[in-house]
Coordinates of C-alpha atoms in Angstrom, one line a residue:
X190 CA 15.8 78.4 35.2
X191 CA 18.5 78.8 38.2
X192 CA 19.3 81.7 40.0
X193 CA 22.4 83.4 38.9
X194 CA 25.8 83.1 40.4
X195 CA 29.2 83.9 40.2
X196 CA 30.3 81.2 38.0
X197 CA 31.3 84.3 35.1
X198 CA 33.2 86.0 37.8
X199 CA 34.7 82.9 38.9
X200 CA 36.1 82.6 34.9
X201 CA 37.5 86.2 34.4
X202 CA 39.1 85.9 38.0
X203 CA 41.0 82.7 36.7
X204 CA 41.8 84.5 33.9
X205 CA 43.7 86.8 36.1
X206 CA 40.8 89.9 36.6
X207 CA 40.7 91.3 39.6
X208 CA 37.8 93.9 39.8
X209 CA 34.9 92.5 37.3
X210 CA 32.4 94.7 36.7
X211 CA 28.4 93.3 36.1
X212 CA 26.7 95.9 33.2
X213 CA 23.2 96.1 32.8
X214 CA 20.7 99.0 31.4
X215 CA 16.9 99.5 31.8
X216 CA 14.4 101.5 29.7
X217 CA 15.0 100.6 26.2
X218 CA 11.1 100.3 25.5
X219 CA 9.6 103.5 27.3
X220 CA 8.5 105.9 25.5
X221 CA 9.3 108.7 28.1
X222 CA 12.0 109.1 30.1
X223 CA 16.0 108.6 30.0
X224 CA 17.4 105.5 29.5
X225 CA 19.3 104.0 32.8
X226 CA 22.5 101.8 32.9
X227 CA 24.3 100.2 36.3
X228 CA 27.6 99.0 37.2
X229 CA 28.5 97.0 39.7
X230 CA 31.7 95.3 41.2
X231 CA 30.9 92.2 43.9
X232 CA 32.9 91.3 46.7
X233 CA 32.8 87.5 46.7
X234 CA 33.5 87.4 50.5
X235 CA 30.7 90.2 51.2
X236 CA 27.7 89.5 49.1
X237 CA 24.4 91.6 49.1
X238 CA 21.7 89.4 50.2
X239 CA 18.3 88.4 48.2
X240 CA 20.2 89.3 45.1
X241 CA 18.1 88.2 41.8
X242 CA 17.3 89.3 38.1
X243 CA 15.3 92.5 39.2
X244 CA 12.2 91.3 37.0
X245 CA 11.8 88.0 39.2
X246 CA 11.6 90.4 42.4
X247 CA 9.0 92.1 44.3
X248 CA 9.4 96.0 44.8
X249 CA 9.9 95.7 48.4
X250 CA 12.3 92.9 47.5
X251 CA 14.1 95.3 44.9
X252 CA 14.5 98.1 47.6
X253 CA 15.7 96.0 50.2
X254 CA 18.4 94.8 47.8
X255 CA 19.2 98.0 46.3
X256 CA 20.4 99.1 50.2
X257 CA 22.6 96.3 50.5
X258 CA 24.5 96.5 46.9
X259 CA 24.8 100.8 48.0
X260 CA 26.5 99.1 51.1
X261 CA 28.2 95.9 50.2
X262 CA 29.6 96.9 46.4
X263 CA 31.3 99.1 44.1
X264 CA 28.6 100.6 42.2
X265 CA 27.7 103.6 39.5
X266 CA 24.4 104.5 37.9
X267 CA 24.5 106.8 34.8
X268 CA 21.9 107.5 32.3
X269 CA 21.5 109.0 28.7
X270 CA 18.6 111.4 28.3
X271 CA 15.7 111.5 25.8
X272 CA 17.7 114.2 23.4
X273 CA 20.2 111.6 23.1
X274 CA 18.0 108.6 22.6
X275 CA 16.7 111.0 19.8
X276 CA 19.4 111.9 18.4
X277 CA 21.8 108.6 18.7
X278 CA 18.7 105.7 18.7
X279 CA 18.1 103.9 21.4
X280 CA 20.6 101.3 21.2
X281 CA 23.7 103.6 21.1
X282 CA 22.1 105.5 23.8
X283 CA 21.8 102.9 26.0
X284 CA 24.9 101.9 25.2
X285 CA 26.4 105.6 26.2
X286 CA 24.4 104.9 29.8
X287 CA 26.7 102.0 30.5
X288 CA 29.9 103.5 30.1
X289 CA 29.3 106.1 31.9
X290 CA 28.4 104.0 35.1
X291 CA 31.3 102.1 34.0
X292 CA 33.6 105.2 34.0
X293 CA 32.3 106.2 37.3
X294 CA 33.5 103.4 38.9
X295 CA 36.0 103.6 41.5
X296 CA 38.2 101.9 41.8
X297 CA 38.1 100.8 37.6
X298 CA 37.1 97.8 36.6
X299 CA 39.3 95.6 34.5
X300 CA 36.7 93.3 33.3
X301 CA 33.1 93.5 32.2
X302 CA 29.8 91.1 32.4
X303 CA 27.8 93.3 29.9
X304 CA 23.8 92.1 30.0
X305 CA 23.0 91.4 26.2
X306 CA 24.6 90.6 23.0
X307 CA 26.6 93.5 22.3
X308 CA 29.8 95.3 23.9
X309 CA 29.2 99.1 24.0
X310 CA 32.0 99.7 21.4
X311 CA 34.0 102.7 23.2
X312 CA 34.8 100.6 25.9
X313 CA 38.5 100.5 26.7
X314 CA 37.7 97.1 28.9
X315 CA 37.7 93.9 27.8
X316 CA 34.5 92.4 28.0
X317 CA 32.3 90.0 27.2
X318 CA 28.5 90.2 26.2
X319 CA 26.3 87.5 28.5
X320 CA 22.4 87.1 27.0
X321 CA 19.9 87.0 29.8
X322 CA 22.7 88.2 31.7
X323 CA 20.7 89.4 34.8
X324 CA 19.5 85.9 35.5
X325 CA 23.1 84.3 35.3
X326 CA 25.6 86.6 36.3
X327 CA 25.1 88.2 40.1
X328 CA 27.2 91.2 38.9
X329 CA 24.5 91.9 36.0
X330 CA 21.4 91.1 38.8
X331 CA 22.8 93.6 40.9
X332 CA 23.4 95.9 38.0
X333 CA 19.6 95.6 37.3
X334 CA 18.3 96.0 40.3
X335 CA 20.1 99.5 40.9
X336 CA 19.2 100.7 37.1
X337 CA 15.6 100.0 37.6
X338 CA 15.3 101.3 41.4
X339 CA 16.7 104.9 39.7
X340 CA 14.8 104.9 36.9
X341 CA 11.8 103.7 38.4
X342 CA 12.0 106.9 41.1
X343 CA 13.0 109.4 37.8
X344 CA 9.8 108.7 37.0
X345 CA 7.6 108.7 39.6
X346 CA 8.8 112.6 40.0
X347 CA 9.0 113.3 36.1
X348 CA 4.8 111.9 36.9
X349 CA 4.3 114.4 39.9
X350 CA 5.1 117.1 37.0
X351 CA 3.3 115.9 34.0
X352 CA 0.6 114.5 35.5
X353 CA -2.3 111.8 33.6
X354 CA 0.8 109.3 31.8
X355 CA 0.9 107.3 34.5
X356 CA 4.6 107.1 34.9
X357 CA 4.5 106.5 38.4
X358 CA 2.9 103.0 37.5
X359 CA 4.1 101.9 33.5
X360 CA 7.5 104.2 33.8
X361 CA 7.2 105.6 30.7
X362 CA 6.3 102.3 28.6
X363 CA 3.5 102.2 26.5
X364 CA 0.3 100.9 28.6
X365 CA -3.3 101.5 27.5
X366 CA -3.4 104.9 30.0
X367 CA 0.2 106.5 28.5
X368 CA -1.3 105.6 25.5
X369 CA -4.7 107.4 25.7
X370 CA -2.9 110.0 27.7
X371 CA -0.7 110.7 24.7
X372 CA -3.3 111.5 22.7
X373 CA -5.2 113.4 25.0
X374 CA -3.0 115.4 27.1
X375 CA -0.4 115.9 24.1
X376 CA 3.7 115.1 23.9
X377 CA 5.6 116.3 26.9
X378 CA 9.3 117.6 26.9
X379 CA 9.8 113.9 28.3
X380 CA 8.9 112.3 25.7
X381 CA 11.1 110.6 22.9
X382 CA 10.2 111.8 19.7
X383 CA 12.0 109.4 17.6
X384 CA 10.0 106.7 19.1
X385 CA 7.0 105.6 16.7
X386 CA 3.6 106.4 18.9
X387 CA 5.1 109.9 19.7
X388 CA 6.6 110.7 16.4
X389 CA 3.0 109.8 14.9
X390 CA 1.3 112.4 17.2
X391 CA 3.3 115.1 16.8
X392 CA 3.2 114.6 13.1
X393 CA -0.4 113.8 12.3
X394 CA -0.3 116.2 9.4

């Protein structure tokens, strides 16, 4: 598996784009906690260094990177929270998260790398869907690095209030301890309650 690049960018810019934006979103699988989505516009001739899919790096690696995308890039991270994972599903609402970090960007983009294999349907951008995105498109990588910095600090502080889930350590997905905690310490205001192992909790009548 290489690292990615900028050969996607490369395309749209010889298409005739100008500002491409990378898409990516994190928490689809938690069971707590909003769902995250970044944005991020490169500058070819100024690129962050040690960028990667944020799964193949280290925390320290992540932060380190996360400064220099703040610095080096156009960049916007947006999220959808648990009522509307709830009451959308989890794949609109994820969807909402990235364009809103899309709409936050400024200056627009006029193209999009979108991680996965759909385009959030109200975006007024073209765009094109990229599977595995974040380990071929640097736009995307940097995307998921940002996403999953914010998210993971959302709930490290959500865990300082409710604590026993360990959120600071699974971030909301379901390990053995958020598991057990569930059904010990009950369903928090965090929680999604659409989401199978919660919903069965809270209606164990």
């Amino acid at each position: 598996m290489n690292d990615p690049d900028l050969l996607l960018e490369d395309a749209a810019r010889a298409r005739g784009y100008l500002r491409i934006a990378g898409v990516d979103e994190v928490g689809r699988g938690p069971l707590a906690g909003p769902v995250t989505a970044a944005a991020v516009i490169l500058d070819p001739d100024n690129l962050p260094v040690g960028l990667n899919d944020s799964k193949k790096l280290s925390a320290k690696r992540r932060a380190l990177a996360e400064a220099e995308i703040q610095t080096r890039a156009v960049w916007a991270v947006a999220h959808a929270s648990v009522e509307e994972i709830d009451q959308l599903n989890i794949l609109r609402a994820s969807h909402l998260a990235m364009q809103r970090a899309v709409e936050a960007l400024d200056p627009p983009p006029d193209f999009l790398l979108v991680d996965g294999n759909l385009i959030p349907r109200d975006l007024a951008i073209p765009a094109e869907a990229v599977i595995k995105g974040d380990g071929k498109s640097l736009s995307i990588a940097a995307a998921s690095i940002l996403a999953k910095e914010c998210r993971d600090r959302i709930m490290v502080d959500l865990a300082q209030q409710f604590p026993g889930y360990g959120w600071e350590k699974n971030a909301g997905y379901p390990s053995k301890q958020h598991r057990e905690a569930l059904v010990k310490l009950g369903v928090t205001p965090h929680h999604r309650r659409s989401f199978k192992p919660v919903h069965n909790i809270l209606y164990q009548e």
